[in-house]
Coordinates of C-alpha atoms in Angstrom, one line a residue:
Chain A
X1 CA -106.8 246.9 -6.6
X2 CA -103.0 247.1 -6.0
X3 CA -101.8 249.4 -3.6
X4 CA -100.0 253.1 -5.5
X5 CA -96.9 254.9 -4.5
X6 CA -96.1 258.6 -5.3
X7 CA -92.4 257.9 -6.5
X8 CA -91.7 260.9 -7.5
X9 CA -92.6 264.9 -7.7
X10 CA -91.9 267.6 -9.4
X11 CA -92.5 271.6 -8.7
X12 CA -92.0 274.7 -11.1
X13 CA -91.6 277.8 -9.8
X14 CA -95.0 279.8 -9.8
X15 CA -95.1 283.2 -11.2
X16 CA -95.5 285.4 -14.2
X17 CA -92.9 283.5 -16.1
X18 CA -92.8 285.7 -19.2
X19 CA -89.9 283.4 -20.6
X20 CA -91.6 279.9 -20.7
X21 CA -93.9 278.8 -22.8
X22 CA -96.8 276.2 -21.7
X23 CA -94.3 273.5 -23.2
X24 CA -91.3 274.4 -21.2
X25 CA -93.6 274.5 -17.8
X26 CA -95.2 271.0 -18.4
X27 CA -92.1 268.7 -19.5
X28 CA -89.9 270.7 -16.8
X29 CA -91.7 269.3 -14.4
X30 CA -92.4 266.1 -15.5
X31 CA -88.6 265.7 -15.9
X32 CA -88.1 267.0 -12.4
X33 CA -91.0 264.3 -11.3
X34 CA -89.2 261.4 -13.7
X35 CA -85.3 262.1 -12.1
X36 CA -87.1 262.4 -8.3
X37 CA -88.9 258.8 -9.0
X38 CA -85.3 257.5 -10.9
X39 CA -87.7 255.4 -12.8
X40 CA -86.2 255.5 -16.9
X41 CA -89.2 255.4 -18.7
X42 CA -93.1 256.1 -18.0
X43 CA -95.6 253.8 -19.3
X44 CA -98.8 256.7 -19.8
X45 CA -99.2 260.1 -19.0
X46 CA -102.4 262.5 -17.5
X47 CA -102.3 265.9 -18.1
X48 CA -104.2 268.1 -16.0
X49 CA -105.1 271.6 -17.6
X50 CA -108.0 273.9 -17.8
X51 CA -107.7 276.1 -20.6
X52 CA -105.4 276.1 -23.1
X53 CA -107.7 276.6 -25.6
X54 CA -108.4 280.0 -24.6
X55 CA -105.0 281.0 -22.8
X56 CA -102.4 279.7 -25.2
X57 CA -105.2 278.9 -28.6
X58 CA -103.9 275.3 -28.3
X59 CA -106.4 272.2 -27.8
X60 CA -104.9 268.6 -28.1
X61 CA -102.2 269.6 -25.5
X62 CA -101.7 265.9 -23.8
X63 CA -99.9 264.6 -27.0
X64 CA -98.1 267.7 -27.3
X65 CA -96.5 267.8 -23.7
X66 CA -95.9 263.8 -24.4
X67 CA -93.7 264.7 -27.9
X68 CA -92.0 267.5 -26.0
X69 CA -91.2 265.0 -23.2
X70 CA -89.7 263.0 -25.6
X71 CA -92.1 260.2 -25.2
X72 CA -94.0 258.9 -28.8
X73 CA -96.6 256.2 -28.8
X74 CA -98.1 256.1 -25.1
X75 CA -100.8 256.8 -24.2
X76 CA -101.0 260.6 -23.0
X77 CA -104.4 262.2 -22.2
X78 CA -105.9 265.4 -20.8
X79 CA -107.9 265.9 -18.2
X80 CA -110.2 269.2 -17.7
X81 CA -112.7 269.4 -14.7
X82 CA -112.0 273.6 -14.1
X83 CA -110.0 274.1 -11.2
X84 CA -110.1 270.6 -10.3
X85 CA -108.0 269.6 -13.3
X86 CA -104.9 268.6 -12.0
X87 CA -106.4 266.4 -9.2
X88 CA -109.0 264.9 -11.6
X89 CA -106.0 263.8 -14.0
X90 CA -104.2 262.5 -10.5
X91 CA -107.6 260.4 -9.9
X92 CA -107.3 259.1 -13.6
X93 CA -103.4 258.2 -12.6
X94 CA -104.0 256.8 -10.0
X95 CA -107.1 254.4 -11.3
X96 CA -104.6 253.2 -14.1
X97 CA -102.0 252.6 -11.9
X98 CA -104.1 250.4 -9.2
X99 CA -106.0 248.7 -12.1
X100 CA -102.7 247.3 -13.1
X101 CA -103.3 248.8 -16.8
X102 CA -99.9 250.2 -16.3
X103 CA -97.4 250.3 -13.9
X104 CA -95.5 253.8 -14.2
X105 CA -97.3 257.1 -14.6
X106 CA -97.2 260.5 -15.2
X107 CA -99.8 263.2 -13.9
X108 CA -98.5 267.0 -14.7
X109 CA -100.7 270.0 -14.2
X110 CA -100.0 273.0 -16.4
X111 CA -101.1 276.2 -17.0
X112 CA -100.0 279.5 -18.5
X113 CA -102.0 282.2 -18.3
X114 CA -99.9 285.4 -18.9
X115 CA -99.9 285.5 -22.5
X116 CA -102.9 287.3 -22.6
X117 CA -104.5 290.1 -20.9
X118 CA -105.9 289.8 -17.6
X119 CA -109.3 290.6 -18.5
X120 CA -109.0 288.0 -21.1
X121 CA -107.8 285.9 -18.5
X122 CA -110.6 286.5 -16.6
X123 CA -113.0 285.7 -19.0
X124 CA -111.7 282.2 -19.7
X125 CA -111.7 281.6 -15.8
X126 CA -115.3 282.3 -16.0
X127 CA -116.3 280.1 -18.1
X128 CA -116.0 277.4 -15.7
X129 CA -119.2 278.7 -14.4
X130 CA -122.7 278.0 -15.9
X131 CA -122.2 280.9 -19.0
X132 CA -126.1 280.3 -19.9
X133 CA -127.4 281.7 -16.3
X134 CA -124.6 282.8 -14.8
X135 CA -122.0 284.6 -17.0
X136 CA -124.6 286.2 -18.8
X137 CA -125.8 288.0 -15.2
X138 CA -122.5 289.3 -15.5
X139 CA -121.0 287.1 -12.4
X140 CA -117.4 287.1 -12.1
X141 CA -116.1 284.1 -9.9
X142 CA -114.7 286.7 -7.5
X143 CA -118.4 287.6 -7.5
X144 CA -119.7 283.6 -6.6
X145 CA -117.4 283.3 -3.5
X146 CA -118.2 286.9 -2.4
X147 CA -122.2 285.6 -2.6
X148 CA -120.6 282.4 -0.4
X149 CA -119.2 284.9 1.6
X150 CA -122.0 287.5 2.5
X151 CA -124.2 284.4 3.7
X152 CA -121.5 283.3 5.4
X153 CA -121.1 286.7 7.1
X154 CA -125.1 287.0 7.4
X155 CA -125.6 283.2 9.1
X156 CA -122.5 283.0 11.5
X157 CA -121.3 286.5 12.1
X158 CA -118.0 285.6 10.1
X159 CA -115.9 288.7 9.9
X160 CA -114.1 291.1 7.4
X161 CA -110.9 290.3 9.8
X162 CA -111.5 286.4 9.5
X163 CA -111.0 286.9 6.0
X164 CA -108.1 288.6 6.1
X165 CA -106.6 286.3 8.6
X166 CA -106.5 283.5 5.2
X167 CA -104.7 285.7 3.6
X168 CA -102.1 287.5 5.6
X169 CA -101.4 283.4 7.1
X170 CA -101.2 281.7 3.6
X171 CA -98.7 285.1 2.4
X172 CA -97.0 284.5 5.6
X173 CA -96.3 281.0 4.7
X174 CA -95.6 281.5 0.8
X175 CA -92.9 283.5 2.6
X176 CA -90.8 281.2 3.0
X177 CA -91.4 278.5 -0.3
X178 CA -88.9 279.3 -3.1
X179 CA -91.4 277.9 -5.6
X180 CA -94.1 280.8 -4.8
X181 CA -95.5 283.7 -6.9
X182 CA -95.7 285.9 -4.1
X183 CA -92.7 286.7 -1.3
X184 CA -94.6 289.8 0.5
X185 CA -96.4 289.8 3.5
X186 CA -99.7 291.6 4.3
X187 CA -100.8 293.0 6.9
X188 CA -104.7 293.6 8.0
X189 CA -104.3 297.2 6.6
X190 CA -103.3 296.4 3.1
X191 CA -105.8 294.0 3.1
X192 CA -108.3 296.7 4.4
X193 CA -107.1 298.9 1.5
X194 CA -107.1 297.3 -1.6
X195 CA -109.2 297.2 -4.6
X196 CA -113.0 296.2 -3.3
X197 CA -113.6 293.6 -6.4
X198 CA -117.0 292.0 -5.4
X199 CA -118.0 293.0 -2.3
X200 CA -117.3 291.9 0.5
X201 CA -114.0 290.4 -1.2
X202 CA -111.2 292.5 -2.1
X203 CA -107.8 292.3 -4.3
X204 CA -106.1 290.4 -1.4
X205 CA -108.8 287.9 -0.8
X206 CA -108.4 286.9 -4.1
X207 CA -105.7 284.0 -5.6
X208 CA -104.0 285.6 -8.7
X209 CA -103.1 284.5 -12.1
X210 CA -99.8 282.5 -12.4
X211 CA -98.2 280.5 -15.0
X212 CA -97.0 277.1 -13.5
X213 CA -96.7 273.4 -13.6
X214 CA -96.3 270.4 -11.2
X215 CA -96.0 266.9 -11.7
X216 CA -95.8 263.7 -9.8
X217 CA -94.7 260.0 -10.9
X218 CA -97.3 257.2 -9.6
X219 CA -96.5 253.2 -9.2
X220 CA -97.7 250.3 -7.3
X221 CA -96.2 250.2 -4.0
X222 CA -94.9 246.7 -4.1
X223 CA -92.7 247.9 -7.3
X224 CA -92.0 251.0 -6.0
X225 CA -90.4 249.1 -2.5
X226 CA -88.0 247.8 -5.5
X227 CA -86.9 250.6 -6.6
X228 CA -82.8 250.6 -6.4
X229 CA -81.9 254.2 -5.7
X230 CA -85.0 255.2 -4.0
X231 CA -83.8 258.2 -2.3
X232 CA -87.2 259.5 -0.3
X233 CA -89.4 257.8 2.5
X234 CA -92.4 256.2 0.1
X235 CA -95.5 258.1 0.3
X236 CA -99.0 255.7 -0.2
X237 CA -102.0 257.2 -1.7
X238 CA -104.2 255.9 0.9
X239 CA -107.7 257.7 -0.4
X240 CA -109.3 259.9 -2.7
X241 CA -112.9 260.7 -3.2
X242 CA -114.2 262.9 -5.7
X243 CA -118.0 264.5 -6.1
X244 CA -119.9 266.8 -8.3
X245 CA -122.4 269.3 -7.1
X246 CA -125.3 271.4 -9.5
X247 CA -123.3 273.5 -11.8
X248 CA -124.7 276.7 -10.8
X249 CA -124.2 278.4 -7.3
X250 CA -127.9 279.1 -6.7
X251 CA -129.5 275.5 -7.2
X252 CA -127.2 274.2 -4.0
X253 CA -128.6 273.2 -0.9
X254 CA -126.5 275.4 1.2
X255 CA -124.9 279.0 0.2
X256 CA -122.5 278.9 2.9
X257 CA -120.2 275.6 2.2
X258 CA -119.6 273.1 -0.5
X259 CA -121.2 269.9 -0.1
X260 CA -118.9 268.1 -2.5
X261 CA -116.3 268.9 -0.6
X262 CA -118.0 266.8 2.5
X263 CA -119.1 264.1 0.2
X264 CA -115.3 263.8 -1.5
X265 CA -113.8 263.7 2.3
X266 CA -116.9 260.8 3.1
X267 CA -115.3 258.7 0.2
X268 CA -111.4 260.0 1.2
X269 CA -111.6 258.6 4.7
X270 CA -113.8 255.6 3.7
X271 CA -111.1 254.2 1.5
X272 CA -108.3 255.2 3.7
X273 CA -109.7 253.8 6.6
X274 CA -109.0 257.4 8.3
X275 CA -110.4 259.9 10.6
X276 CA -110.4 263.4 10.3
X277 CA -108.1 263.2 13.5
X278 CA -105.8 261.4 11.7
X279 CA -104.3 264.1 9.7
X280 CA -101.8 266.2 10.1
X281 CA -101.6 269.0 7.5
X282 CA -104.0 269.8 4.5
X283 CA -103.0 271.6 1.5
X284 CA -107.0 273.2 0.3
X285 CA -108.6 275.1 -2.1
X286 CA -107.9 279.0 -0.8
X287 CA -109.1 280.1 -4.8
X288 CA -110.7 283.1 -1.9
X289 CA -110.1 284.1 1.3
X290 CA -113.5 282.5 1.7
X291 CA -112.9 279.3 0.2
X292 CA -110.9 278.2 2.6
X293 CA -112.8 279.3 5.6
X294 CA -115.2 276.8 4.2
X295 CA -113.4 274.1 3.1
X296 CA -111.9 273.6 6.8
X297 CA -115.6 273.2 8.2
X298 CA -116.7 270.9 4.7
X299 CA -113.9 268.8 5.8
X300 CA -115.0 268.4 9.8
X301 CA -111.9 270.4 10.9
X302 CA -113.8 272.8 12.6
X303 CA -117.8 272.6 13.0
X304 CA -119.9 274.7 10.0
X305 CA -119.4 278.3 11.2
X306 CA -116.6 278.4 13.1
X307 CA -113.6 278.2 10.4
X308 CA -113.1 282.0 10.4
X309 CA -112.6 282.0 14.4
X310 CA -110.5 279.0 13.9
X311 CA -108.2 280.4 11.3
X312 CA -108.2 283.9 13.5
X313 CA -107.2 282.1 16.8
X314 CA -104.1 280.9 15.1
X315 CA -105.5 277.2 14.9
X316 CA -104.6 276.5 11.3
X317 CA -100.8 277.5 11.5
X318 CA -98.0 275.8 11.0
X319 CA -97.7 274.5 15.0
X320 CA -101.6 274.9 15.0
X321 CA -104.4 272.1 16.0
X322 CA -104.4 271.3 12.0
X323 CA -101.7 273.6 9.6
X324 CA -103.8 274.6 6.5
X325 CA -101.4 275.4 3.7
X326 CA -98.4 275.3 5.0
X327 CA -97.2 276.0 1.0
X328 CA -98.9 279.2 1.2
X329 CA -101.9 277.9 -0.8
X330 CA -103.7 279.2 -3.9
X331 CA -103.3 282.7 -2.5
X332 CA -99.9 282.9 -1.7
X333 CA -97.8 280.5 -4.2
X334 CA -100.2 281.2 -6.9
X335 CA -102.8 279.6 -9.2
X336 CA -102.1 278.3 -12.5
X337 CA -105.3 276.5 -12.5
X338 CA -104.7 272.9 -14.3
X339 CA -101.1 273.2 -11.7
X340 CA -103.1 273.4 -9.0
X341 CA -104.4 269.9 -8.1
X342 CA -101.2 268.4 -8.6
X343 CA -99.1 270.7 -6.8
X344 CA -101.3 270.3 -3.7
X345 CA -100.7 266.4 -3.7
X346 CA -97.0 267.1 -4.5
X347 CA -96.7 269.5 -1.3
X348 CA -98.2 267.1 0.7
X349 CA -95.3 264.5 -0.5
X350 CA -93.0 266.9 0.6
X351 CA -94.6 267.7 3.6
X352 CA -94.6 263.4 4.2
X353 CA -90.8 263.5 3.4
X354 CA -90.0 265.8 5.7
X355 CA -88.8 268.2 2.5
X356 CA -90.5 270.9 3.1
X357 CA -88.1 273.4 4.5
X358 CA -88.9 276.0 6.6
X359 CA -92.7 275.3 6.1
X360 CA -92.2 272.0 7.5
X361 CA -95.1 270.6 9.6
X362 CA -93.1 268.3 12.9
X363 CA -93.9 265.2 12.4
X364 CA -96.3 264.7 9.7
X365 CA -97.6 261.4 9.2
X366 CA -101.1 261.4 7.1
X367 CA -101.8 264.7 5.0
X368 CA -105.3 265.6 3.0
X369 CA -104.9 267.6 -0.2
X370 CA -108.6 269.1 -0.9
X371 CA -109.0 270.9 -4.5
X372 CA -112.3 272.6 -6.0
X373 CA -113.5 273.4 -9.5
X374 CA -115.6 276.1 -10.4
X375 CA -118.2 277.1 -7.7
X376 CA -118.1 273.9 -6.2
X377 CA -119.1 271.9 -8.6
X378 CA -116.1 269.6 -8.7
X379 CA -114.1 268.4 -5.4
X380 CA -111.8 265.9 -5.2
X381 CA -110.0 264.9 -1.7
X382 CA -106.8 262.7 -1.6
X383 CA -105.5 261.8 1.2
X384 CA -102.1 260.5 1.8
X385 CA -99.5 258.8 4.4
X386 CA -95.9 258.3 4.2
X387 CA -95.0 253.9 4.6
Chain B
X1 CA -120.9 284.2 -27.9
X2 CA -124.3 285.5 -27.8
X3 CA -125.0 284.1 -31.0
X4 CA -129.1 284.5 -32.1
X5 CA -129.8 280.9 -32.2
X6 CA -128.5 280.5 -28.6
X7 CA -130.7 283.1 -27.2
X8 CA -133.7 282.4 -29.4
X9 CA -133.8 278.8 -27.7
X10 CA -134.0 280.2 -24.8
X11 CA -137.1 282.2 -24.8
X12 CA -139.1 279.6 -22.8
X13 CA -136.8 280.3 -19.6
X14 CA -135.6 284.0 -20.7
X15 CA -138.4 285.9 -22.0
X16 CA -141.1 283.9 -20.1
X17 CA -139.4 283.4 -17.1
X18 CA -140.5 279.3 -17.5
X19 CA -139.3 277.0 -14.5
X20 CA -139.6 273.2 -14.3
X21 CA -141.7 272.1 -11.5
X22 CA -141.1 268.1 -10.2
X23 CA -144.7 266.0 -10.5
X24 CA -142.9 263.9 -8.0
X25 CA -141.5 265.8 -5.0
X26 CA -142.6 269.2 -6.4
X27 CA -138.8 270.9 -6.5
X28 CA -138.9 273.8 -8.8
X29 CA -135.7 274.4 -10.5
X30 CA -134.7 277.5 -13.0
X31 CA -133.4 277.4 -15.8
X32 CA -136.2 274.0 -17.2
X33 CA -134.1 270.6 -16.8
X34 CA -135.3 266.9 -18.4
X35 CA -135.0 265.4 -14.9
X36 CA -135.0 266.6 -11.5
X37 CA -132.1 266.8 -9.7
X38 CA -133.6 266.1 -6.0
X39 CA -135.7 262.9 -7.1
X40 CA -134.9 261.4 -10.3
X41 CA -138.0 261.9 -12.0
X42 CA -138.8 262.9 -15.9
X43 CA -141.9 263.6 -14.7
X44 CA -141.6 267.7 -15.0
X45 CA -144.6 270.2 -15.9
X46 CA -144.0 273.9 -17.2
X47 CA -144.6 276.4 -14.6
X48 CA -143.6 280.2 -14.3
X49 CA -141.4 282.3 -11.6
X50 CA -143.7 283.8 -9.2
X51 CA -143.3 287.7 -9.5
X52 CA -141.7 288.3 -6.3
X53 CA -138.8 286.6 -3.9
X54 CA -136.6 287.2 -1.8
X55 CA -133.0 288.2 -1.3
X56 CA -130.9 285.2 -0.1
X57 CA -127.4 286.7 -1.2
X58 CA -125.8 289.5 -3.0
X59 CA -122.7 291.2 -4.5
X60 CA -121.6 294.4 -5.8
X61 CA -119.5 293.6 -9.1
X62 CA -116.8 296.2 -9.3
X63 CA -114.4 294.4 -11.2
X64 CA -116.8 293.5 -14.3
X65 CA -116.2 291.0 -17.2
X66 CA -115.7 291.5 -20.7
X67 CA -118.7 292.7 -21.9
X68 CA -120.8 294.3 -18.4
X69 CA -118.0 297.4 -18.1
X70 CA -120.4 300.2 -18.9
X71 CA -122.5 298.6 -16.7
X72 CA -120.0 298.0 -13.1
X73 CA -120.8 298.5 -10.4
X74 CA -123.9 296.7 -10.2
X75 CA -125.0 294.3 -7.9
X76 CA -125.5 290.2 -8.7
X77 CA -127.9 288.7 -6.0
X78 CA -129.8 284.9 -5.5
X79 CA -133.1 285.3 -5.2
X80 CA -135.5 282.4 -4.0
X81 CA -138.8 282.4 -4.7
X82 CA -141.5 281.4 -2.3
X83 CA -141.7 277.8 -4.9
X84 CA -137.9 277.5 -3.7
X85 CA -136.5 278.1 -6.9
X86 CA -133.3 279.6 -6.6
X87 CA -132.1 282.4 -9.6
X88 CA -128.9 284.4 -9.8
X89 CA -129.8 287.6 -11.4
X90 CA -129.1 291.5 -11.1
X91 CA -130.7 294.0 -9.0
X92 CA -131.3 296.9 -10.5
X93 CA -133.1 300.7 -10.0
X94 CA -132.4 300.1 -6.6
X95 CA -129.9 302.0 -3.7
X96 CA -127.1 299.9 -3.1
X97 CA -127.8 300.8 0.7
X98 CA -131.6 299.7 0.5
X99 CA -130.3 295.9 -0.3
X100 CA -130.0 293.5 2.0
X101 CA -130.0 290.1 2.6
X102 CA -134.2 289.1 3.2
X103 CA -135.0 292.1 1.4
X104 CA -138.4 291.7 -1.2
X105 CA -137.6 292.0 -5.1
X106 CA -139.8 291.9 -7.9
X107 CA -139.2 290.4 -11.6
X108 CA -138.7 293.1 -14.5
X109 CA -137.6 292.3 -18.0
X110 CA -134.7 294.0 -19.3
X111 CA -131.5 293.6 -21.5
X112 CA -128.8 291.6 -19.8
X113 CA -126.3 292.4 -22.6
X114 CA -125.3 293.7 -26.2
X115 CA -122.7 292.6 -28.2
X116 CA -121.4 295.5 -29.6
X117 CA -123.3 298.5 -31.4
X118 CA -124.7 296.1 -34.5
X119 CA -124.4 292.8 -32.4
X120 CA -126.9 290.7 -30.5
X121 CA -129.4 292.1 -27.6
X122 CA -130.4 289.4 -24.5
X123 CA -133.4 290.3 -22.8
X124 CA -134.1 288.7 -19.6
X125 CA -134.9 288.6 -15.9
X126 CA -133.8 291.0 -13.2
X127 CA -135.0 292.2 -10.2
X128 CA -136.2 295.6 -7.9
X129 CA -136.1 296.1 -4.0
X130 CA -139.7 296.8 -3.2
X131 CA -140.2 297.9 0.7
X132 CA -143.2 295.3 2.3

């Protein structure tokens, strides 16, 4: 297996952006990717997206972004695995890539989601969950992290201002990226006051809906170290794990964490011959406030119960033991769900470049992106290190 | 898509509340499966959800989905039954103060949805606080 490179990246702005089409976001940030890399042609393409079928009435998408890229007979393929899209397509990248099938490729994550109604929105987002016995219960996926989060609440005494630590940190942080939907604080109070949507989750525990694309360039490292007007430190994909979990929320082992996020990690530090100690920022799956209170005890950066203390003591801020979304995450740059996967890893490139502006972690070495489809029922882990 | 085929397969699990119970390592999983997901085995027998269980999380839906308006809020709970089968389902007839998490239920049958004033009824479980 060859060795892969992240050559290049690409990042839309997030947002409600009324005036591009689900075209315009995918190839404007797979040009963005392609001039970052300085690579002048691509040899195959992933694209990661959820649900086009249902947001925009348009299946067959990969070809589509591929034409409108200006790129004809390659091979150009979608990947779907719910929220875990754009890092499932990565996976697929990256696989072709180290295989030595081809040696420059494109992953882009798109979604646009604001050409419909919310509700309507809502209801495709749903069915990433099991529609036979759990969307016809009438469970929203608001509703499945606020069951996560009342046994969270019940086993370890995690608190309502635990929760709203996530959020008012990852706004804090989104702050101050160009690139997110959101550029408003909270504060405990708004949090306190806002729309109760499944209890005990409210509007602000909640990511939103966003339109939005990200892309990144992959090749083997020993071509990339050829590269001519390389401009960027090289950034090594040193691991990734992905793992599955039952499709339904109820028939896990454990209501209060995701074990495919452990297992995914397992396989992520097997491969890149890391520890958890090893990293130095994390872009994760904050879908709810909740979410990511797990997902830092799933991955071992804080032992199973103590993530909402740890995010409350400041521990997960940029200058903490381990920053945790130093982009401002799900909640605060937004989620256009197939975007998501990607624009994790391509943080984390930023992050590795020492590119990421104001929300730049000192000194980052090794970073972990972790992303989460559905309920749980998809997690893949990458993990990362600049060369 | 509640389309009548879709629900009429599903009688077995729906209207007769049939779980799969592991000949092997004896898991109990809801809806029926072909093999068990703890041991491997195609080895399954029919068996039915115990009556009662137990509360092992809940929500209040506010926000509701296409479909369950009319109905929000209403509360979305897992309920394990003393087999260890695990079931998301509603709670209904019940205070929203009186549940909690370890709080008894009981199995009723009742409509989980209509599709419109002509359209398709689902029947199916839910569940009742009952005080020990």
């Amino acid at each position: 297996m060859r060795d892969v490179a992240i050559v290049g990246i690409g990042i839309g702005k997030f947002g409600s952006l009324w005036e591009k089409s689900f075209r315009d976001l995918a190839v404007e940030a797979s040009l963005d990717a392609i001039k970052d890399a300085g690579v002048d042609h691509i040899d195959s393409m992933y694209v990661g997206n959820f649900s086009a079928g249902t947001l925009i009435e348009q299946e067959h998408i990969a070809p589509l972004v591929a034409d409108y890229l200006g790129y004809r007979l390659i091979p150009s393929t979608r990947v779907e695995n719910a929220c875990a899209s754009g890092s499932s397509a990565f996976r697929m990248g990256l696989i072709e890539v180290a295989s030595g099938i081809s040696d420059v490729v494109l992953v882009v994550g798109a979604e646009k989601m604001t050409d419909i109604k919310t509700s309507e929105a809502l209801y495709s987002l749903s069915l990433a969950a099991d529609r036979e016995y759990e969307g016809y219960q009438g469970i929203t996926f608001p509703g499945l992290f606020a069951l996560v989060a009342k046994r969270h609440m019940f086993e370890f005494g995690t608190t309502r201002k635990q929760l709203s630590a996530v959020a008012i940190k990852n706004h804090k942080n989104a702050y101050r990226n160009p690139k997110a939907q959101f550029h408003q604080l909270v504060n405990e109070e708004d949090i306190e006051n806002s729309p109760m949507i499944a209890d005990p989750l409210r509007l602000y525990d909640c990511s939103p809906i966003t339109d939005g694309a990200a892309a990144v360039i992959l090749m083997p490292l020993d071509e990339a170290k050829k590269l001519s007007n390389l401009h960027h430190p090289l950034v090594k994909v040193s691991g990734i794990g992905q793992a599955n979990d039952t499709i339904a929320l109820a028939q896990r082992d454990s209501l209060v964490g995701f074990a495919a996020t452990t297992e995914a990690a397992k396989k992520a530090y097997k491969m890149s011959e890391k520890k958890i100690e090893d990293i130095d920022v994390a872009e994760i799956h904050d879908c709810f406030t909740i979410a990511e209170i797990c997902a830092i005890e799933d991955l071992g950066f804080f032992p199973k119960g103590k993530g909402g203390e740890a995010v409350e003591a400041g521990l997960t801020e940029i200058g903490g033991k381990i920053p945790i979304n130093p982009s401002g995450g799900l909640k605060g740059k937004g989620h256009p769900v197939g975007a998501t996967g990607v624009v994790q890893i391509a943080n984390i490139v930023e992050q590795l470049r020492g590119e990421a502006g104001e929300n730049q972690v000192k000194n980052a070495k090794v970073g972990l992106a972790q992303n989460l489809g559905g309920s749980g029922a998809t997690v893949v882990v990458t993990i990362l290190e600049v060369v | 898509m509640f389309t009548i085929p879709r629900i009429w397969r599903e009688k077995p699990q729906r209207y007769r509340l049939e779980a799969s119970e592991c000949s092997k390592c004896g898991y109990v999983m809801y809806p029926p499966r072909k093999v068990c997901p703890k041991c491997g085995s195609e080895e399954l027998t029919r068996v039915t959800l115990p009556e009662t269980g137990k509360i092992s999380t809940y929500t209040i839906i506010r926000t509701a989905p296409l479909g369950f308006t009319e109905l929000s809020p209403y509360v979305v709970a897992i309920v394990e039954f003393s087999n260890g089968a695990r079931v998301m389902m509603q709670i209904v007839d019940t205070d929203f103060d009186k549940i909690e998490i370890g709080k008894k239920v009981k199995l009723v049958f009742r409509k989980l949805f209509t599709e419109g004033e002509s359209g398709v009824i689902m029947y199916g479980p839910k569940a009742i606080v009952v005080e020990d």
